[in-house]
Short mmCIF file of C-alpha atoms in Angstrom, two decimals:
data_model
loop_
_atom_site.label_atom_id
_atom_site.label_comp_id
_atom_site.label_asym_id
_atom_site.label_seq_id
_atom_site.Cartn_x
_atom_site.Cartn_y
_atom_site.Cartn_z
CA MET A 1 110.98 72.83 119.71
CA ARG A 2 112.25 73.77 116.29
CA ILE A 3 112.91 77.80 116.99
CA MET A 4 115.50 75.91 119.51
CA HIS A 5 117.30 74.64 116.34
CA LEU A 6 117.16 78.24 115.31
CA ALA A 7 118.67 80.07 118.57
CA PHE A 8 121.01 76.30 118.76
CA ALA A 9 122.07 77.07 115.11
CA LEU A 10 122.62 80.90 115.43
CA ALA A 11 124.85 80.15 118.98
CA VAL A 12 127.37 77.97 117.74
CA LEU A 13 128.39 79.70 113.79
CA PRO A 14 131.92 78.88 113.91
CA ALA A 15 134.64 82.31 115.08
CA GLY A 16 134.16 84.94 112.85
CA GLY A 17 130.03 84.25 112.16
CA LEU A 18 127.71 85.59 113.73
CA ALA A 19 128.33 84.51 117.74
CA ALA A 20 131.61 86.03 117.50
CA GLN A 21 130.97 89.43 117.04
CA ALA A 22 129.02 90.36 120.47
CA SER A 23 128.51 93.90 120.98
CA PRO A 24 126.80 96.06 123.16
CA ILE A 25 124.50 97.77 120.13
CA LYS A 26 121.98 97.06 118.44
CA PRO A 27 120.25 96.17 115.25
CA VAL A 28 118.15 97.54 113.46
CA CYS A 29 115.93 94.60 112.33
CA THR A 30 113.04 94.66 109.20
CA ALA A 31 110.73 92.48 107.73
CA ASP A 32 109.96 92.60 104.34
CA ARG A 33 107.45 90.06 102.58
CA ILE A 34 106.95 89.89 98.34
CA GLY A 35 105.11 86.25 97.16
CA GLU A 36 105.59 83.37 99.26
CA ARG A 37 109.33 85.02 100.27
CA LEU A 38 109.68 87.30 103.53
CA LEU A 39 113.05 88.18 103.83
CA THR A 40 113.93 89.14 108.00
CA SER A 41 117.18 91.44 108.08
CA ALA A 42 119.28 92.69 111.45
CA GLN A 43 121.47 95.62 109.94
CA PHE A 44 124.34 97.01 112.53
CA PRO A 45 126.10 100.54 112.21
CA ASN A 46 128.83 99.13 111.20
CA GLY A 47 127.37 97.71 108.30
CA TYR A 48 127.77 94.28 108.80
CA ARG A 49 124.08 92.66 108.86
CA VAL A 50 122.20 89.09 109.17
CA ASP A 51 119.27 88.18 107.42
CA GLY A 52 116.53 85.18 107.65
CA PRO A 53 115.15 84.22 104.02
CA TRP A 54 111.76 82.77 105.22
CA LEU A 55 109.91 80.69 102.46
CA VAL A 56 105.94 81.51 104.07
CA VAL A 57 103.92 77.66 103.59
CA ASN A 58 100.90 78.73 104.48
CA GLN A 59 98.58 81.77 105.40
CA ARG A 60 95.25 81.83 107.16
CA LYS A 61 92.83 84.28 107.35
CA ASN A 62 89.97 84.74 110.44
CA ILE A 63 91.93 82.23 112.84
CA SER A 64 90.55 83.30 115.91
CA ASP A 65 89.12 85.54 117.99
CA PHE A 66 92.81 87.07 118.83
CA SER A 67 94.18 86.81 115.57
CA THR A 68 92.58 87.21 112.16
CA LEU A 69 96.29 86.04 110.20
CA ALA A 70 99.09 83.52 110.84
CA VAL A 71 101.35 83.22 108.86
CA THR A 72 103.48 80.38 108.70
CA ALA A 73 107.24 80.45 107.61
CA VAL A 74 110.52 78.49 107.29
CA LEU A 75 113.85 78.94 107.53
CA ASP A 76 116.42 77.16 106.10
CA ARG A 77 119.85 79.15 106.68
CA ILE A 78 121.28 82.84 107.27
CA VAL A 79 123.26 85.19 105.07
CA GLU A 80 126.21 87.21 106.52
CA PHE A 81 127.36 89.96 105.45
CA ASP A 82 130.93 91.64 106.98
CA PRO A 83 131.91 95.21 105.83
CA ALA A 84 135.30 95.24 107.07
CA LYS A 85 136.26 91.14 104.95
CA GLU A 86 133.10 92.25 102.12
CA LYS A 87 132.52 89.48 101.68
CA ARG A 88 128.80 87.10 102.22
CA SER A 89 128.27 83.91 104.05
CA ILE A 90 125.60 81.77 103.43
CA ILE A 91 124.92 79.44 107.39
CA PRO A 92 122.92 76.23 106.09
CA PHE A 93 121.54 74.81 109.75
CA PRO A 94 120.90 71.31 109.99
CA SER A 95 117.02 71.06 109.76
CA ALA A 96 115.10 73.80 109.08
CA VAL A 97 113.02 76.01 111.43
CA GLU A 98 109.28 77.22 110.96
CA ILE A 99 106.91 79.10 112.97
CA ILE A 100 103.78 80.89 113.47
CA PHE A 101 103.08 83.93 113.06
CA LYS A 102 99.98 85.41 114.71
CA ALA A 103 98.66 89.26 114.04
CA ASP A 104 95.73 91.24 112.88
CA SER A 105 97.51 92.55 109.95
CA GLU A 106 99.73 92.21 107.08
CA GLU A 107 101.72 94.32 108.45
CA GLN A 108 101.92 93.30 112.42
CA ILE A 109 103.40 90.18 110.89
CA LEU A 110 105.85 91.63 109.75
CA GLU A 111 106.32 93.80 112.60
CA ALA A 112 106.37 90.02 114.39
CA ALA A 113 108.74 89.20 112.41
CA ALA A 114 110.73 91.42 112.25
CA MET A 115 111.06 91.47 116.21
CA VAL A 116 111.69 87.47 115.99
CA TRP A 117 114.55 88.22 114.20
CA CYS A 118 116.38 91.02 116.67
CA GLN A 119 114.99 88.59 119.54
CA THR A 120 117.83 85.98 118.05
CA VAL A 121 120.46 87.56 116.68
CA ASN A 122 120.56 89.10 119.76
CA LYS A 123 120.11 86.44 122.07
CA ALA A 124 123.24 84.61 119.63
CA ARG A 125 124.99 87.33 119.96
CA GLY A 126 124.71 87.31 123.52
CA GLN A 127 123.31 90.86 123.53
CA ASP A 128 119.89 92.35 126.25
CA ARG A 129 116.21 90.78 125.40
CA ILE A 130 114.15 92.72 123.58
CA GLN A 131 110.34 92.52 124.34
CA VAL A 132 107.91 91.52 121.61
CA PRO A 133 104.95 94.20 122.33
CA THR A 134 101.83 92.46 123.50
CA PRO A 135 99.69 92.22 120.64
CA PHE A 136 101.97 89.76 118.78
CA ARG A 137 102.04 85.87 119.61
CA VAL A 138 104.72 83.69 118.12
CA SER A 139 103.41 79.78 118.22
CA GLY A 140 106.80 77.70 119.01
CA ALA A 141 109.15 80.37 120.46
CA ALA A 142 107.38 80.71 123.64
CA ALA A 143 109.80 78.16 125.32
CA VAL A 144 112.82 80.05 124.02
CA PHE A 145 111.69 83.96 123.91
CA LYS A 146 109.02 83.68 125.93
CA LEU A 147 107.44 85.63 123.71
CA ARG A 148 103.68 84.74 123.96
CA ALA A 149 101.37 87.43 125.03
#
């Protein structure tokens, strides 16, 4: 349910925001984690960037036969950078979004976070879906993005 808030929040941004900048050009999506901060980023060739500054609230190891690591992260805003206006905008959500990323390594968690972020940004921009590779499982996102392996 919370991921629906993220998709909704990204889809209804005001004019001049993310939703108004549809383009067939796909972003380069990355994720990086430093301590309890997980930063996902979608960078477009024209310099336009959308960041998701997540807060990691839980991490578990040896969780099941399918995954050895689960990271729970919360997102309550996005940060946009528009190079044409040289402007950075912080857009808060009406309520925070929580996702559990499950994988077998920290690297796979980052790959999953980057893929989910890319999928979310592209969905908000009305672009095609990006398929998430099968080793990644994202709890709570299946209803919106059909990402379950």
